PDB file of C-alpha atoms in Angstrom:
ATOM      1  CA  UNK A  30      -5.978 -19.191  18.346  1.00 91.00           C
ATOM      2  CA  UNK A  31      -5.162 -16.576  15.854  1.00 95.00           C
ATOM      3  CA  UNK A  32      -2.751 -13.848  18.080  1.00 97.00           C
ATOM      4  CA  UNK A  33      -3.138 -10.646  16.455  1.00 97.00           C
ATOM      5  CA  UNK A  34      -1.171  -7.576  17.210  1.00 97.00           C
ATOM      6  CA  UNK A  35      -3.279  -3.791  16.805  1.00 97.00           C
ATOM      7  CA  UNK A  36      -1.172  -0.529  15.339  1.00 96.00           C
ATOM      8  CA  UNK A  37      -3.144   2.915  15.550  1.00 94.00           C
ATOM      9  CA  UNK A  38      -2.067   5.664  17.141  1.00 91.00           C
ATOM     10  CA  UNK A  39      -5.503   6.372  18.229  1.00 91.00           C
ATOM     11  CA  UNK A  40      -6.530   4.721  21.709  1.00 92.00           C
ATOM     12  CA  UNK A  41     -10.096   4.697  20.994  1.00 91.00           C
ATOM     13  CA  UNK A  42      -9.667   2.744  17.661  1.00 91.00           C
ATOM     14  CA  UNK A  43      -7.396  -0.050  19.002  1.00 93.00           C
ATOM     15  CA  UNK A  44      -9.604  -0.039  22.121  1.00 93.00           C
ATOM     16  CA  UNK A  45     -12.758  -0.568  19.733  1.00 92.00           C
ATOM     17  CA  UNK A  46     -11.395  -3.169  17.710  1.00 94.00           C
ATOM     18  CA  UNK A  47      -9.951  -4.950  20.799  1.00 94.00           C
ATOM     19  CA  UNK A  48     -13.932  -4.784  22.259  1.00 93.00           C
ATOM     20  CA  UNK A  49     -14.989  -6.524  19.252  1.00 92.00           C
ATOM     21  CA  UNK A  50     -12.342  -9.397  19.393  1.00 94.00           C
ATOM     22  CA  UNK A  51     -13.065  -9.828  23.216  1.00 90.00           C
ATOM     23  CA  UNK A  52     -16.359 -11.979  21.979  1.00 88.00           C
ATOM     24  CA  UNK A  53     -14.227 -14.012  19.567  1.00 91.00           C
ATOM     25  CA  UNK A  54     -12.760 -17.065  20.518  1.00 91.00           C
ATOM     26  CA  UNK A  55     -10.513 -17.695  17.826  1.00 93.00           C
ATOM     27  CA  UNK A  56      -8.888 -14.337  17.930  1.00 95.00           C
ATOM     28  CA  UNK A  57      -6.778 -13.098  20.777  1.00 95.00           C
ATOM     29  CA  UNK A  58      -4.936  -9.484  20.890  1.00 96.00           C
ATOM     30  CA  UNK A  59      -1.359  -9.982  22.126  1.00 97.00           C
ATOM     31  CA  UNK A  60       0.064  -6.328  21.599  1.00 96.00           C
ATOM     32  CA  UNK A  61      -0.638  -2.939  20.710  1.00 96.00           C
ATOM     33  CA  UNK A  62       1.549  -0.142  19.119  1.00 96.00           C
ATOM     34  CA  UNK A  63       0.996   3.626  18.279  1.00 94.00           C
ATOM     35  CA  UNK A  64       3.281   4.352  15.766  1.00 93.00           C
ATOM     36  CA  UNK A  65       5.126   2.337  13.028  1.00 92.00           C
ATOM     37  CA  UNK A  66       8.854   2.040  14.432  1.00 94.00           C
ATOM     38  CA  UNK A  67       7.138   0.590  17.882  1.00 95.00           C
ATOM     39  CA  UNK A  68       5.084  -1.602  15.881  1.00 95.00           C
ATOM     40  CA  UNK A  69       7.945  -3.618  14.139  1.00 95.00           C
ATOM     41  CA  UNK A  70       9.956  -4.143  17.472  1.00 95.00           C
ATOM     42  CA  UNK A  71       6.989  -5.444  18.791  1.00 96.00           C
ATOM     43  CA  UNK A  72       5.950  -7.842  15.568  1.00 96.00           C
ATOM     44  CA  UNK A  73       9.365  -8.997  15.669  1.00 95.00           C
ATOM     45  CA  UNK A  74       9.461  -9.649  19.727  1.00 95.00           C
ATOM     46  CA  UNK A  75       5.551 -11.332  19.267  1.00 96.00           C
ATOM     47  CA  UNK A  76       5.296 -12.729  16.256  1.00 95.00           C
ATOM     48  CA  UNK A  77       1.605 -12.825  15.952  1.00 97.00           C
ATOM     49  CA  UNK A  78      -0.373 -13.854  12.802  1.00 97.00           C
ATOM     50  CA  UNK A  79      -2.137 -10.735  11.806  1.00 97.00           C
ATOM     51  CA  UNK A  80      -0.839  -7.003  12.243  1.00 97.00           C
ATOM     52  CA  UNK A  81      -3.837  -4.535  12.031  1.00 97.00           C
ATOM     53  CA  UNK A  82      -1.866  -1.437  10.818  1.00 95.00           C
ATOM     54  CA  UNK A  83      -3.496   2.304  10.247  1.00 93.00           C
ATOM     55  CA  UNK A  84      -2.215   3.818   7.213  1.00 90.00           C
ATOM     56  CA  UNK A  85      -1.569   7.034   8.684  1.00 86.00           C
ATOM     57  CA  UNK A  86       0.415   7.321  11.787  1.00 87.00           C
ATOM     58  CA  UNK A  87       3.494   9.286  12.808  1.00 82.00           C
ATOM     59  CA  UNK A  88       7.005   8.347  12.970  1.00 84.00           C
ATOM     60  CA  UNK A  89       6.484   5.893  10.135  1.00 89.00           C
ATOM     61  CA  UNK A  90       3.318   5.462   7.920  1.00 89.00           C
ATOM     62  CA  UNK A  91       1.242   2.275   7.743  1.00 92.00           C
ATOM     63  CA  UNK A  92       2.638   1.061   4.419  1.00 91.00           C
ATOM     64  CA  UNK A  93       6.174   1.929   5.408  1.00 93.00           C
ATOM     65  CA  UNK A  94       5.630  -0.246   8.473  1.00 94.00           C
ATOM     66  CA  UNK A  95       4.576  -3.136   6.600  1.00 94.00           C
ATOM     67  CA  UNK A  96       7.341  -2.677   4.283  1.00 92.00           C
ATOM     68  CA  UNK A  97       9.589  -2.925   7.096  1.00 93.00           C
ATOM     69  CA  UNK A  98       8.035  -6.034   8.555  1.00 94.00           C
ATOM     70  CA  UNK A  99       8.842  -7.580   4.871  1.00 90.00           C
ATOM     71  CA  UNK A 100      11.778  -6.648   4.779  1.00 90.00           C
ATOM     72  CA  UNK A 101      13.033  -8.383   8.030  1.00 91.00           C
ATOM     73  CA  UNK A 102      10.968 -11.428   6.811  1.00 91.00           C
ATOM     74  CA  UNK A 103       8.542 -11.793   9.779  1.00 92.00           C
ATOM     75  CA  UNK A 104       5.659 -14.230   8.562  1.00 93.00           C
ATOM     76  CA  UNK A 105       3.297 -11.914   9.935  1.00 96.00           C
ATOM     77  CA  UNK A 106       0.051 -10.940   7.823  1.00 96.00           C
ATOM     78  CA  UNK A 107      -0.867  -7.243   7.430  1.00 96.00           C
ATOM     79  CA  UNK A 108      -4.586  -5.930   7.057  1.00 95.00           C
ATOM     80  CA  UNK A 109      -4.323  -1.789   6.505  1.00 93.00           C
ATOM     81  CA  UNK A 110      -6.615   0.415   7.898  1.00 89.00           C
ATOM     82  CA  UNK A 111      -8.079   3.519   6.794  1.00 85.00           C
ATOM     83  CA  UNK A 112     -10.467   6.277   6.588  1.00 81.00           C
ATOM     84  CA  UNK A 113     -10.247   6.571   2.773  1.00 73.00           C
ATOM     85  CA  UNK A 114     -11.526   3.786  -0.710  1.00 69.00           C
ATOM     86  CA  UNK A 115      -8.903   5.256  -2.835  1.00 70.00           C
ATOM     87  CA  UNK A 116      -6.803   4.326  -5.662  1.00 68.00           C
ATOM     88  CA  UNK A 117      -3.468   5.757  -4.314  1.00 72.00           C
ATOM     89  CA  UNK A 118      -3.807   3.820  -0.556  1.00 78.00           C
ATOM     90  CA  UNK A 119      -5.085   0.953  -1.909  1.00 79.00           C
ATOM     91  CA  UNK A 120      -2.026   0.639  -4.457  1.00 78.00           C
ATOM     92  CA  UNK A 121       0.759   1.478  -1.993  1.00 82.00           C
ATOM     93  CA  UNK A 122      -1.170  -1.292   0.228  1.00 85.00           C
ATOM     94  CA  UNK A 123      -0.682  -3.647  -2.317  1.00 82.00           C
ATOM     95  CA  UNK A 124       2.783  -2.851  -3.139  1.00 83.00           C
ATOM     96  CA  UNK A 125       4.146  -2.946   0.056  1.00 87.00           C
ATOM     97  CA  UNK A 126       2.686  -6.639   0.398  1.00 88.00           C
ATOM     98  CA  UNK A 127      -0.431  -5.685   2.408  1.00 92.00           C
ATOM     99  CA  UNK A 128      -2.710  -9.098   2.547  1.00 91.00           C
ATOM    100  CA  UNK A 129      -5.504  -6.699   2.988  1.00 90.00           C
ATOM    101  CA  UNK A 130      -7.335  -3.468   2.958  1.00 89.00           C
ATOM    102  CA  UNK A 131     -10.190  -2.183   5.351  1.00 87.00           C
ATOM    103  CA  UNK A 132     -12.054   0.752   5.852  1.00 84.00           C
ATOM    104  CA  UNK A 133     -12.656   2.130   9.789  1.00 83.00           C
ATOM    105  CA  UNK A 134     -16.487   2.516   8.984  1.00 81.00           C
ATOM    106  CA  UNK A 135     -16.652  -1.644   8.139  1.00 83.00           C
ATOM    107  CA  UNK A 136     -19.205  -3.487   9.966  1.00 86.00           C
ATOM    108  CA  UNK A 137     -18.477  -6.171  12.351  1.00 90.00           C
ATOM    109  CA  UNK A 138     -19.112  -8.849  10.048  1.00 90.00           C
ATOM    110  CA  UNK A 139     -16.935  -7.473   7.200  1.00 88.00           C
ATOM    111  CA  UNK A 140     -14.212  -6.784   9.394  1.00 92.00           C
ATOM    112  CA  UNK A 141     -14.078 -10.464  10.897  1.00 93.00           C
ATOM    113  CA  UNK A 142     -14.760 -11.675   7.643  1.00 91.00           C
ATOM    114  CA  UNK A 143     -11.544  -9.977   6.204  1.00 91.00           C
ATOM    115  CA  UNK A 144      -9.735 -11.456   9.660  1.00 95.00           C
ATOM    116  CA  UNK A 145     -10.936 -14.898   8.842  1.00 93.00           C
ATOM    117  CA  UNK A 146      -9.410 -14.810   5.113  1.00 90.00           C
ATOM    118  CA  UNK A 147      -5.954 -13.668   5.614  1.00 93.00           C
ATOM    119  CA  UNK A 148      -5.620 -15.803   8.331  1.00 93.00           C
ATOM    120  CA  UNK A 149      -6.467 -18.331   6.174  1.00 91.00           C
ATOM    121  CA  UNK A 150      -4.093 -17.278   3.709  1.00 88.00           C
ATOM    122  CA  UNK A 151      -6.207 -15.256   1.037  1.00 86.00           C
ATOM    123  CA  UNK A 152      -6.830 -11.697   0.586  1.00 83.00           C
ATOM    124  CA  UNK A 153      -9.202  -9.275   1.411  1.00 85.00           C
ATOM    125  CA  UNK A 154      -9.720  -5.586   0.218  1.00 80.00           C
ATOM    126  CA  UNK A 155     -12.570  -3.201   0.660  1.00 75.00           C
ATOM    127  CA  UNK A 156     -14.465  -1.082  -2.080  1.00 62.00           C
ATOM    128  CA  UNK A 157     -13.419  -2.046  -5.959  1.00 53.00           C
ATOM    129  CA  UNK A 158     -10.476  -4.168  -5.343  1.00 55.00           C
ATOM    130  CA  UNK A 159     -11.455  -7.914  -5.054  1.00 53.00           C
ATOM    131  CA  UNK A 160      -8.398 -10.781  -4.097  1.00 45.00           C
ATOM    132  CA  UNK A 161      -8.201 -11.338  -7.716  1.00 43.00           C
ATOM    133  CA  UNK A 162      -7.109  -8.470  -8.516  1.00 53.00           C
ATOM    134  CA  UNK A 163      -4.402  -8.486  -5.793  1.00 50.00           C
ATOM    135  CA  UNK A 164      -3.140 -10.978  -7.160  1.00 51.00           C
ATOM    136  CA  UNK A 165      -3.144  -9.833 -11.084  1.00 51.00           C
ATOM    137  CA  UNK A 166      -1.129  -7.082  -9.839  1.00 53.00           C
ATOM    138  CA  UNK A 167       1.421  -9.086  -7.921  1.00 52.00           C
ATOM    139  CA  UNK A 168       2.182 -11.407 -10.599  1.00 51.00           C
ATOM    140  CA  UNK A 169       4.207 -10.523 -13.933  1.00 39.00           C
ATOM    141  CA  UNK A 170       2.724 -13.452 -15.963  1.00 39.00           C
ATOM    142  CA  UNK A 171      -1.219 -12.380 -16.129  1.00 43.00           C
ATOM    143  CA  UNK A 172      -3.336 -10.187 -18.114  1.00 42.00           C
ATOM    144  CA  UNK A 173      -3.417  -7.291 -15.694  1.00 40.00           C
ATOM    145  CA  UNK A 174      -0.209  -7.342 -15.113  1.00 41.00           C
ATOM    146  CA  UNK A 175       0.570  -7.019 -18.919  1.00 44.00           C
ATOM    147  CA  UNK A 176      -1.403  -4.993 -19.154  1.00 45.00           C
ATOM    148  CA  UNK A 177       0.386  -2.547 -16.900  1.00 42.00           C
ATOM    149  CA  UNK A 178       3.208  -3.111 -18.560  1.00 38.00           C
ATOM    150  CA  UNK A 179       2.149  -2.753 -22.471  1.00 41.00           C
ATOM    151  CA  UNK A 180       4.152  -0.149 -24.334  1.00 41.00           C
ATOM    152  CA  UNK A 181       6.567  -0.173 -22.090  1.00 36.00           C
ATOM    153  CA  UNK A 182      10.410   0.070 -23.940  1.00 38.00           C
ATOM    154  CA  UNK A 183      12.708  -2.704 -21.926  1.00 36.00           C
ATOM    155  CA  UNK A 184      15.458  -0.084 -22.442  1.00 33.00           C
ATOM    156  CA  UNK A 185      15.958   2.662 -19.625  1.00 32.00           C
ATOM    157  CA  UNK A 186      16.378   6.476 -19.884  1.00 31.00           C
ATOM    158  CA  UNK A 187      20.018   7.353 -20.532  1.00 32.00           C
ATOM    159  CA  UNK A 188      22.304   9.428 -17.827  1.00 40.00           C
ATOM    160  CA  UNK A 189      19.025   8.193 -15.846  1.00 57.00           C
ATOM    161  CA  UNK A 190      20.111   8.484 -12.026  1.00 66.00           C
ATOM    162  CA  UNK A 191      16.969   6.623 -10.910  1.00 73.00           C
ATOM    163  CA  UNK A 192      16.486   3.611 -13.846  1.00 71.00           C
ATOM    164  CA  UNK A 193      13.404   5.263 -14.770  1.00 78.00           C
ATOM    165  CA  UNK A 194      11.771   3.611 -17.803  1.00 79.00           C
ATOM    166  CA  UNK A 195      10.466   4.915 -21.021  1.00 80.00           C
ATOM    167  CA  UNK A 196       7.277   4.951 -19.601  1.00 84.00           C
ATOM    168  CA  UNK A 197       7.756   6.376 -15.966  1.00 83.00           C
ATOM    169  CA  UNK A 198       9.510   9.072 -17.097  1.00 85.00           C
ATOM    170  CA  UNK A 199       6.971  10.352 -19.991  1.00 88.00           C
ATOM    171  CA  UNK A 200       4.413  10.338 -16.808  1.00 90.00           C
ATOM    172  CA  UNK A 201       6.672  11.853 -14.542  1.00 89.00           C
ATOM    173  CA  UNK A 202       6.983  14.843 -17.494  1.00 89.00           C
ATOM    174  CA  UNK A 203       3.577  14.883 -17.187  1.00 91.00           C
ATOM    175  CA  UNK A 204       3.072  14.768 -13.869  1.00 90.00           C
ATOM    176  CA  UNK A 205       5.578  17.716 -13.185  1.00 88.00           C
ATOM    177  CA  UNK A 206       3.314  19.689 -15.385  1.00 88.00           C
ATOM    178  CA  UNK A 207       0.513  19.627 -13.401  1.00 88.00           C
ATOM    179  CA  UNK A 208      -1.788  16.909 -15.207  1.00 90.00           C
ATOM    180  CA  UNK A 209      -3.980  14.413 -13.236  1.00 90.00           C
ATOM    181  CA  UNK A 210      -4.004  10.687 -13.474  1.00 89.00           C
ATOM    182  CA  UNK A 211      -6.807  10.892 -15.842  1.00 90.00           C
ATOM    183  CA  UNK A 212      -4.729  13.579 -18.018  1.00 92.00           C
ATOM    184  CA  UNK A 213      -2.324  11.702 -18.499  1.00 91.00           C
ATOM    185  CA  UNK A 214      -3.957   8.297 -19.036  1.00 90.00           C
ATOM    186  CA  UNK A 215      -5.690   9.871 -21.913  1.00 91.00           C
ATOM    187  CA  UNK A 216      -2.804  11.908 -23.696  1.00 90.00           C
ATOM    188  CA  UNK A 217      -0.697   8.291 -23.334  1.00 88.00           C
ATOM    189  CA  UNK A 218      -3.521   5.853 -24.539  1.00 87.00           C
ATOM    190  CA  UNK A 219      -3.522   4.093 -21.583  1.00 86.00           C
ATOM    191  CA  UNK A 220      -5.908   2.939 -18.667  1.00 85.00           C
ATOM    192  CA  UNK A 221      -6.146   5.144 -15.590  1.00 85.00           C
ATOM    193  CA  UNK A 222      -5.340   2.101 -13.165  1.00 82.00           C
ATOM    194  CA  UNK A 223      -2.025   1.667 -15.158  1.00 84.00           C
ATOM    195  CA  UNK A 224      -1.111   5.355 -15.178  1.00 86.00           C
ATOM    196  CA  UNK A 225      -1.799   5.325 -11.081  1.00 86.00           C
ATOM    197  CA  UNK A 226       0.517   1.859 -10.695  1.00 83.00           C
ATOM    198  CA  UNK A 227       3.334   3.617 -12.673  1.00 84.00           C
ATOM    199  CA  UNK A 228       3.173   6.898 -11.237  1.00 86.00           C
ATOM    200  CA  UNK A 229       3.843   4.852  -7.855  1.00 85.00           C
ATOM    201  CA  UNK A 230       6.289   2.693  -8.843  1.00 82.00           C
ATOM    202  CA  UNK A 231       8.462   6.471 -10.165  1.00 84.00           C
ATOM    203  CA  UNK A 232       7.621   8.053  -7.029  1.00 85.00           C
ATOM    204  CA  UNK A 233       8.979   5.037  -4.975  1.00 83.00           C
ATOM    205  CA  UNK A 234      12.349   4.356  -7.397  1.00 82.00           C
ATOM    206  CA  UNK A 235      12.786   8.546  -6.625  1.00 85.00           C
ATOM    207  CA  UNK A 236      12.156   7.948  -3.184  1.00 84.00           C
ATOM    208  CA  UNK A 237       9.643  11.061  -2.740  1.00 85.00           C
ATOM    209  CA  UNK A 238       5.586  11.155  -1.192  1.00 83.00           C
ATOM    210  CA  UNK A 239       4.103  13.698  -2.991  1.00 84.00           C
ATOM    211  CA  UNK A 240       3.489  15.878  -6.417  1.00 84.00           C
ATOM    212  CA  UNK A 241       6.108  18.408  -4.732  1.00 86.00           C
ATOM    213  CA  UNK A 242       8.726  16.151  -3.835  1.00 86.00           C
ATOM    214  CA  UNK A 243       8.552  14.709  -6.984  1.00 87.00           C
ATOM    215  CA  UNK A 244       9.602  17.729  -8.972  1.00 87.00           C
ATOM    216  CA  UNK A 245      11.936  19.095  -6.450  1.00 86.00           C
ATOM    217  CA  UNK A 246      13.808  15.691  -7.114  1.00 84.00           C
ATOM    218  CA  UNK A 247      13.162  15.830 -10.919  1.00 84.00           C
ATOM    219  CA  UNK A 248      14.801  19.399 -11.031  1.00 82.00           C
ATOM    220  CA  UNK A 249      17.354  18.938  -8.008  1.00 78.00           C
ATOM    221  CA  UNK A 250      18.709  15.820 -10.598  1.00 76.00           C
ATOM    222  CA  UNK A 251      18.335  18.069 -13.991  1.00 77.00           C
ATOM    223  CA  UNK A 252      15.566  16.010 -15.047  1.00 78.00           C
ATOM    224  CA  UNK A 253      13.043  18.664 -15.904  1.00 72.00           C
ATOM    225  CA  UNK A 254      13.750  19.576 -19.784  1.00 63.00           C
TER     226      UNK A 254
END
């Protein structure tokens, strides 16, 4: 029996999933939670094998939950929800340690199919992003992994109050100014995939959510030229 616990602050969508796992044997629904800071008390308290986490919910966000539930070291997998296939979601998913990635408008069958994988240890992720590439992104010794790394000096800015690298902070110039992903990508010579991964990885080190944030820090911090 696979106990899974469901986190969505909408009724209607944890009531809808829970429908669906009524007719499955191997899964059972132990808990529910609205928002993020419930939903760690009660992983913690359960312990179930799967958490079924919306991305956007209030109190704490979807990714910050699971983030949370690393960091106290539950065993728990994490499948995200959400409305949207993007590039951004689906690399704060992975970076938080999300073991996978599904869209509300799934059908039945993909949905227990991604339940049947990551409780049997693999991935799963909707749209574009296949297990394999979960894992090239997770793992410093493989080709996608160099590749996001590729240019990058080892050395970090000077007088740098966030241990930006070379890199990171050439995008976050960049980024300040008002260019896109695909801007940037192309004035750098890189791939668009790597400018999105470190564009994250900035924005998390600086501890901000959006374009704004992110220069309101960068000039709060006299990091704007």
């Amino acid at each position: 029996m696979i106990k899974i616990v469901l986190i969505d602050d909408h009724f209607m969508v944890r009531d809808g999933i829970r429908a669906i796992l009524e007719d499955e044997e191997r899964y059972k629904v132990v808990g529910e939670a609205s928002n993020g800071v419930d939903a760690v008390k009660l992983v913690e308290s359960l312990k179930p094998d799967i958490a079924i986490c919306d991305i956007r919910m209030p109190e704490m966000s979807g990714i910050e939950t699971v983030q949370q539930l690393k960091k106290i070291g539950v065993s728990t997998k994490t499948i995200m929800l959400s409305m949207h296939d993007s590039d951004e979601y689906i690399l704060q998913s992975i970076n938080a340690g999300a073991d996978g990635y599904l869209l509300k408008g799934a059908s039945k069958e993909e949905f227990l199919k991604a339940l049947s994988m990551v409780s049997g240890g693999e991935k799963y992720f909707s749209g574009d992003v296949s297990s394999i590439l979960v894992r090239k992104i997770r793992s410093a010794d493989n080709s996608y992994s160099n590749d996001v790394t590729s240019g990058i000096e080892p050395e970090t800015i000077a007088k740098n109050p966030f241990d930006l690298t070379k890199r990171e902070n050439q995008i976050l110039q960049l980024a300040i100014s008002g260019k896109t992903n695909k801007d940037i990508a192309a004035e750098l010579n890189i791939s668009k995939r790597t400018t999105e991964v470190h564009r994250f990885n900035l924005m998390k080190k600086m501890g901000v959510k959006n374009g704004l944030e992110l220069s309101n820090k960068a000039r709060e911090y006299g990091m704007i030229p």
